[in-house]
């Protein structure tokens, strides 16, 4: 039995992972056995109607027929008790699917991570495969619930240990010893990642919202996040903790488009093209450059907090060949279609040409311009000429080819950080998924 659910939280309270944490304990008590860690699946972060973080949950269990009804009731009850129903755009949904995950449901999950899916598609699949859906209010969480069931995380995946706060502490500041996080990072990185921001030294494992999460530690395997959790010293007591298997830090959302004309709004993409003109800095310090190929053009934006990535974008000049990674924002009255950059790969640097005034033919000093179309003159020997032209000089590029990733503090959940390159897990054989019992 696969239990998927989504859209239970709101910006002011709750967290869908917490409902999963409660259910793990409850279903275990009822006699269900777990086929996998609870799955936390991040869906396309660029859809405008997403929930915070756009994370959907799936529990994969095996159980006897006689307790199935009780399990279903427990899940519905847990959502009813913990979802923020009074928040306008919180529309919880639960999906129960039985026996195996059909390929069409897997494809649906993939599409929900990389693109935009419709409620009607989810409902059609639920009907076709005799799944059961429970929707509250508009029930849009059914979409994420089905997508989480479909994403079986057979390709690259990571783990996150989430520790939860006691209810009485949830409105106050999180209290963990920062030095212990630094120590944990030193001890366990790169088996864990994104613990501390290298540019600002800020601790990244604690969220700041009013949700029940005290901290989340991300890593390559369950053992690493468990060990890291034991090193972190919390000054408030931890209610419970759970290890999730996730698509965090895998770039699962990005897909390569074959041309710029193919870009669709709200899709996370990788687009290749040539920089059309040098980057420009706009109000707020954001850096924008235009990328072009034979089919069209798109603006690429590196926003202020993106640190190193922005510094690199600023140095691009016309002719540079790059790949832009990020979410596509539709055109509006103020800007054209734009990729909000998560990463930038520089493939080839164009020569950077700067025009200098010519040297004085008489004394050798660099001449100066007398104004547009007025020719040049030598300040030292007073030689003048209206015929001498500017000379093109190639400057050295203060830039290298390679990949730039936005700073950990501004990375999306799905963004693969630099430290994970080369650590991707190989695809799991199909058979292993169905037979997999986690330790
Ligand atoms: Zn001169």
Short mmCIF file of N, CA and C in Angstrom, two decimals, residues 238-349:
data_model
loop_
_atom_site.label_atom_id
_atom_site.label_comp_id
_atom_site.label_asym_id
_atom_site.label_seq_id
_atom_site.Cartn_x
_atom_site.Cartn_y
_atom_site.Cartn_z
N UNK A 238 13.96 17.55 21.90
CA UNK A 238 13.47 17.14 20.59
C UNK A 238 12.30 16.20 20.80
N UNK A 239 11.18 16.51 20.15
CA UNK A 239 9.99 15.68 20.32
C UNK A 239 10.16 14.32 19.66
N UNK A 240 10.64 14.34 18.41
CA UNK A 240 10.84 13.11 17.64
C UNK A 240 11.73 13.43 16.46
N UNK A 241 12.30 12.41 15.84
CA UNK A 241 13.06 12.64 14.61
C UNK A 241 12.80 11.48 13.65
N UNK A 242 12.93 11.77 12.39
CA UNK A 242 12.67 10.77 11.35
C UNK A 242 13.68 10.96 10.22
N UNK A 243 14.12 9.86 9.63
CA UNK A 243 14.97 9.96 8.44
C UNK A 243 14.09 9.74 7.20
N UNK A 244 14.15 10.69 6.28
CA UNK A 244 13.41 10.58 5.02
C UNK A 244 14.38 10.27 3.89
N UNK A 245 13.89 9.51 2.90
CA UNK A 245 14.64 9.35 1.65
C UNK A 245 14.04 10.39 0.71
N UNK A 246 14.90 11.14 0.02
CA UNK A 246 14.42 12.33 -0.70
C UNK A 246 15.10 12.50 -2.06
N UNK A 247 14.59 13.46 -2.82
CA UNK A 247 15.28 13.88 -4.04
C UNK A 247 16.00 15.22 -3.83
N UNK A 248 16.22 15.59 -2.57
CA UNK A 248 16.96 16.82 -2.29
C UNK A 248 18.36 16.75 -2.90
N UNK A 249 18.81 17.88 -3.42
CA UNK A 249 20.19 17.96 -3.89
C UNK A 249 20.52 17.04 -5.04
N UNK A 250 19.54 16.76 -5.90
CA UNK A 250 19.79 15.83 -7.02
C UNK A 250 19.59 16.46 -8.39
N UNK A 251 19.11 17.70 -8.44
CA UNK A 251 18.78 18.33 -9.73
C UNK A 251 17.69 17.58 -10.50
N UNK A 252 16.87 16.81 -9.78
CA UNK A 252 15.83 16.02 -10.46
C UNK A 252 14.84 16.90 -11.22
N UNK A 253 14.76 18.17 -10.85
CA UNK A 253 13.78 19.05 -11.49
C UNK A 253 14.24 19.58 -12.84
N UNK A 254 15.55 19.64 -13.07
CA UNK A 254 16.07 20.30 -14.27
C UNK A 254 16.09 19.36 -15.47
N UNK A 255 15.63 19.83 -16.59
CA UNK A 255 15.81 19.05 -17.81
C UNK A 255 16.28 19.96 -18.95
N UNK A 256 17.13 19.37 -19.77
CA UNK A 256 17.76 20.12 -20.85
C UNK A 256 16.75 20.37 -21.97
N UNK A 257 16.65 21.59 -22.41
CA UNK A 257 15.81 21.87 -23.59
C UNK A 257 16.72 21.93 -24.81
N UNK A 258 16.20 21.53 -25.98
CA UNK A 258 17.08 21.50 -27.14
C UNK A 258 17.20 22.86 -27.80
N UNK A 259 16.28 23.78 -27.51
CA UNK A 259 16.44 25.14 -28.03
C UNK A 259 15.70 26.13 -27.14
N UNK A 260 16.09 27.38 -27.23
CA UNK A 260 15.49 28.42 -26.38
C UNK A 260 14.01 28.62 -26.71
N UNK A 261 13.64 28.39 -27.96
CA UNK A 261 12.23 28.57 -28.33
C UNK A 261 11.33 27.56 -27.62
N UNK A 262 11.92 26.50 -27.09
CA UNK A 262 11.13 25.46 -26.41
C UNK A 262 10.82 25.77 -24.95
N UNK A 263 11.40 26.85 -24.41
CA UNK A 263 11.21 27.15 -23.00
C UNK A 263 9.74 27.38 -22.68
N UNK A 264 9.29 26.75 -21.60
CA UNK A 264 7.89 26.95 -21.18
C UNK A 264 7.88 27.55 -19.78
N UNK A 265 6.95 28.50 -19.55
CA UNK A 265 6.87 29.12 -18.23
C UNK A 265 6.75 28.08 -17.11
N UNK A 266 7.39 28.36 -15.99
CA UNK A 266 7.33 27.55 -14.76
C UNK A 266 8.09 26.24 -14.84
N UNK A 267 8.78 25.99 -15.96
CA UNK A 267 9.57 24.75 -16.05
C UNK A 267 11.00 25.00 -15.57
N UNK A 268 11.55 24.07 -14.80
CA UNK A 268 12.96 24.19 -14.45
C UNK A 268 13.79 23.59 -15.59
N UNK A 269 14.74 24.35 -16.12
CA UNK A 269 15.40 23.93 -17.36
C UNK A 269 16.92 24.10 -17.31
N UNK A 270 17.54 23.47 -18.30
CA UNK A 270 18.94 23.77 -18.64
C UNK A 270 18.90 24.21 -20.09
N UNK A 271 19.31 25.45 -20.37
CA UNK A 271 19.27 25.97 -21.74
C UNK A 271 20.67 26.41 -22.15
N UNK A 272 21.04 26.04 -23.36
CA UNK A 272 22.37 26.41 -23.86
C UNK A 272 22.26 27.54 -24.87
N UNK A 273 23.18 28.48 -24.81
CA UNK A 273 23.15 29.57 -25.77
C UNK A 273 24.39 30.44 -25.66
N UNK A 274 24.39 31.48 -26.49
CA UNK A 274 25.51 32.41 -26.52
C UNK A 274 25.04 33.71 -25.87
N UNK A 275 25.88 34.29 -25.03
CA UNK A 275 25.53 35.55 -24.39
C UNK A 275 25.44 36.63 -25.47
N UNK A 276 24.29 37.33 -25.52
CA UNK A 276 24.06 38.29 -26.59
C UNK A 276 24.75 39.62 -26.33
N UNK A 277 24.82 40.03 -25.08
CA UNK A 277 25.56 41.26 -24.74
C UNK A 277 26.02 41.15 -23.30
N UNK A 278 26.95 41.98 -22.91
CA UNK A 278 27.49 41.91 -21.56
C UNK A 278 26.38 42.02 -20.52
N UNK A 279 26.61 41.41 -19.37
CA UNK A 279 25.61 41.44 -18.31
C UNK A 279 25.38 42.86 -17.84
N UNK A 280 24.17 43.14 -17.39
CA UNK A 280 23.86 44.45 -16.83
C UNK A 280 23.33 44.28 -15.40
N UNK A 281 23.59 45.31 -14.60
CA UNK A 281 23.13 45.27 -13.21
C UNK A 281 21.90 46.15 -13.11
N UNK A 282 20.82 45.59 -12.56
CA UNK A 282 19.58 46.37 -12.46
C UNK A 282 19.34 46.76 -11.01
N UNK A 283 18.29 47.55 -10.78
CA UNK A 283 17.93 48.01 -9.43
C UNK A 283 17.88 46.82 -8.48
N UNK A 284 18.46 47.01 -7.31
CA UNK A 284 18.46 45.92 -6.33
C UNK A 284 19.73 45.10 -6.45
N UNK A 285 20.57 45.44 -7.42
CA UNK A 285 21.85 44.74 -7.57
C UNK A 285 21.75 43.42 -8.30
N UNK A 286 20.61 43.13 -8.89
CA UNK A 286 20.47 41.87 -9.63
C UNK A 286 21.20 41.97 -10.96
N UNK A 287 21.75 40.84 -11.40
CA UNK A 287 22.50 40.83 -12.65
C UNK A 287 21.68 40.08 -13.72
N UNK A 288 21.55 40.72 -14.87
CA UNK A 288 20.76 40.13 -15.96
C UNK A 288 21.64 40.06 -17.21
N UNK A 289 21.61 38.91 -17.89
CA UNK A 289 22.21 38.88 -19.23
C UNK A 289 21.27 38.15 -20.17
N UNK A 290 21.44 38.42 -21.46
CA UNK A 290 20.55 37.82 -22.44
C UNK A 290 21.26 36.67 -23.14
N UNK A 291 20.56 35.54 -23.22
CA UNK A 291 21.11 34.35 -23.84
C UNK A 291 20.37 34.14 -25.16
N UNK A 292 21.11 33.72 -26.20
CA UNK A 292 20.50 33.62 -27.51
C UNK A 292 20.96 32.34 -28.20
N UNK A 293 20.07 31.75 -28.97
CA UNK A 293 20.51 30.71 -29.91
C UNK A 293 19.79 30.98 -31.23
N UNK A 294 19.86 30.07 -32.18
CA UNK A 294 19.25 30.32 -33.48
C UNK A 294 17.74 30.45 -33.44
N UNK A 295 17.12 30.07 -32.31
CA UNK A 295 15.66 30.03 -32.26
C UNK A 295 15.01 31.15 -31.46
N UNK A 296 15.80 31.82 -30.65
CA UNK A 296 15.19 32.88 -29.84
C UNK A 296 16.12 33.36 -28.75
N UNK A 297 15.60 34.16 -27.84
CA UNK A 297 16.44 34.64 -26.74
C UNK A 297 15.68 34.69 -25.43
N UNK A 298 16.43 34.65 -24.34
CA UNK A 298 15.85 34.64 -23.01
C UNK A 298 16.78 35.42 -22.09
N UNK A 299 16.18 36.13 -21.13
CA UNK A 299 17.02 36.79 -20.12
C UNK A 299 17.35 35.78 -19.03
N UNK A 300 18.53 35.93 -18.45
CA UNK A 300 18.92 35.09 -17.32
C UNK A 300 19.20 36.02 -16.16
N UNK A 301 18.64 35.72 -14.99
CA UNK A 301 18.76 36.62 -13.84
C UNK A 301 19.47 35.94 -12.68
N UNK A 302 20.50 36.60 -12.17
CA UNK A 302 21.17 36.14 -10.95
C UNK A 302 20.80 37.15 -9.88
N UNK A 303 20.02 36.72 -8.90
CA UNK A 303 19.53 37.65 -7.90
C UNK A 303 20.56 37.92 -6.84
N UNK A 304 20.32 39.00 -6.14
CA UNK A 304 21.29 39.52 -5.21
C UNK A 304 21.93 38.50 -4.26
N UNK A 305 21.14 37.67 -3.61
CA UNK A 305 21.79 36.82 -2.60
C UNK A 305 22.58 35.67 -3.20
N UNK A 306 22.72 35.62 -4.49
CA UNK A 306 23.33 34.43 -5.06
C UNK A 306 24.87 34.48 -5.09
N UNK A 307 25.44 35.50 -4.51
CA UNK A 307 26.88 35.52 -4.25
C UNK A 307 27.78 35.24 -5.43
N UNK A 308 28.57 34.17 -5.31
CA UNK A 308 29.57 33.83 -6.33
C UNK A 308 28.98 33.71 -7.73
N UNK A 309 27.82 33.12 -7.82
CA UNK A 309 27.18 32.94 -9.12
C UNK A 309 26.95 34.30 -9.77
N UNK A 310 26.51 35.24 -8.95
CA UNK A 310 26.24 36.58 -9.47
C UNK A 310 27.54 37.27 -9.92
N UNK A 311 28.58 37.07 -9.14
CA UNK A 311 29.87 37.67 -9.48
C UNK A 311 30.36 37.15 -10.83
N UNK A 312 30.12 35.88 -11.09
CA UNK A 312 30.52 35.28 -12.36
C UNK A 312 29.65 35.81 -13.50
N UNK A 313 28.35 35.85 -13.28
CA UNK A 313 27.42 36.32 -14.31
C UNK A 313 27.77 37.75 -14.76
N UNK A 314 28.19 38.55 -13.79
CA UNK A 314 28.54 39.93 -14.06
C UNK A 314 29.71 40.07 -15.05
N UNK A 315 30.57 39.05 -15.09
CA UNK A 315 31.77 39.13 -15.94
C UNK A 315 31.55 38.58 -17.35
N UNK A 316 30.36 38.11 -17.65
CA UNK A 316 30.12 37.55 -18.98
C UNK A 316 30.14 38.64 -20.03
N UNK A 317 30.62 38.29 -21.23
CA UNK A 317 30.57 39.24 -22.34
C UNK A 317 29.94 38.56 -23.55
N UNK A 318 29.57 39.39 -24.53
CA UNK A 318 28.93 38.89 -25.74
C UNK A 318 29.80 37.79 -26.37
N UNK A 319 29.16 36.70 -26.74
CA UNK A 319 29.88 35.63 -27.41
C UNK A 319 30.22 34.46 -26.51
N UNK A 320 30.13 34.63 -25.20
CA UNK A 320 30.41 33.50 -24.29
C UNK A 320 29.35 32.42 -24.49
N UNK A 321 29.82 31.16 -24.53
CA UNK A 321 28.89 30.04 -24.67
C UNK A 321 28.61 29.48 -23.28
N UNK A 322 27.34 29.48 -22.86
CA UNK A 322 27.02 29.03 -21.50
C UNK A 322 25.77 28.15 -21.47
N UNK A 323 25.62 27.43 -20.36
CA UNK A 323 24.38 26.73 -20.06
C UNK A 323 23.77 27.38 -18.82
N UNK A 324 22.51 27.78 -18.94
CA UNK A 324 21.81 28.40 -17.82
C UNK A 324 20.88 27.37 -17.19
N UNK A 325 20.95 27.23 -15.86
CA UNK A 325 20.11 26.28 -15.12
C UNK A 325 19.16 27.07 -14.23
N UNK A 326 17.87 26.79 -14.33
CA UNK A 326 16.96 27.48 -13.42
C UNK A 326 15.52 27.42 -13.89
N UNK A 327 14.65 28.09 -13.13
CA UNK A 327 13.22 28.09 -13.42
C UNK A 327 12.85 29.19 -14.39
N UNK A 328 11.93 28.88 -15.29
CA UNK A 328 11.51 29.86 -16.30
C UNK A 328 10.35 30.71 -15.76
N UNK A 329 10.58 32.01 -15.75
CA UNK A 329 9.53 32.95 -15.34
C UNK A 329 8.91 33.52 -16.61
N UNK A 330 7.59 33.53 -16.71
CA UNK A 330 6.97 34.04 -17.94
C UNK A 330 7.24 35.53 -18.13
N UNK A 331 7.10 35.98 -19.38
CA UNK A 331 7.29 37.40 -19.68
C UNK A 331 6.18 38.21 -19.02
N UNK A 332 6.48 39.45 -18.67
CA UNK A 332 5.44 40.35 -18.12
C UNK A 332 5.61 41.70 -18.79
N UNK A 333 4.88 42.69 -18.31
CA UNK A 333 5.01 44.02 -18.92
C UNK A 333 6.38 44.62 -18.63
N UNK A 334 7.06 44.14 -17.57
CA UNK A 334 8.35 44.76 -17.21
C UNK A 334 9.57 43.95 -17.65
N UNK A 335 9.38 42.67 -17.97
CA UNK A 335 10.56 41.89 -18.37
C UNK A 335 10.17 40.82 -19.38
N UNK A 336 11.17 40.40 -20.15
CA UNK A 336 10.88 39.31 -21.09
C UNK A 336 11.04 37.97 -20.37
N UNK A 337 10.75 36.89 -21.07
CA UNK A 337 10.85 35.57 -20.47
C UNK A 337 12.25 35.42 -19.86
N UNK A 338 12.30 34.91 -18.62
CA UNK A 338 13.55 34.95 -17.84
C UNK A 338 13.82 33.61 -17.16
N UNK A 339 15.09 33.22 -17.17
CA UNK A 339 15.49 32.06 -16.36
C UNK A 339 16.07 32.59 -15.06
N UNK A 340 15.47 32.22 -13.93
CA UNK A 340 16.02 32.59 -12.63
C UNK A 340 17.14 31.59 -12.32
N UNK A 341 18.37 32.08 -12.36
CA UNK A 341 19.51 31.16 -12.33
C UNK A 341 19.72 30.44 -11.00
N UNK A 342 19.88 29.12 -11.10
CA UNK A 342 20.35 28.33 -9.95
C UNK A 342 21.81 27.98 -10.16
N UNK A 343 22.16 27.78 -11.43
CA UNK A 343 23.52 27.40 -11.79
C UNK A 343 23.85 27.99 -13.15
N UNK A 344 25.14 28.05 -13.42
CA UNK A 344 25.61 28.54 -14.70
C UNK A 344 26.86 27.75 -15.07
N UNK A 345 26.84 27.17 -16.27
CA UNK A 345 28.04 26.47 -16.70
C UNK A 345 28.64 27.25 -17.87
N UNK A 346 29.88 27.66 -17.72
CA UNK A 346 30.55 28.38 -18.80
C UNK A 346 31.29 27.36 -19.64
N UNK A 347 30.90 27.27 -20.90
CA UNK A 347 31.48 26.26 -21.78
C UNK A 347 32.66 26.81 -22.56
N UNK A 348 32.53 28.05 -23.01
CA UNK A 348 33.59 28.64 -23.82
C UNK A 348 33.58 30.15 -23.66
N UNK A 349 34.74 30.71 -23.42
CA UNK A 349 34.82 32.15 -23.25
C UNK A 349 35.19 32.83 -24.57
#
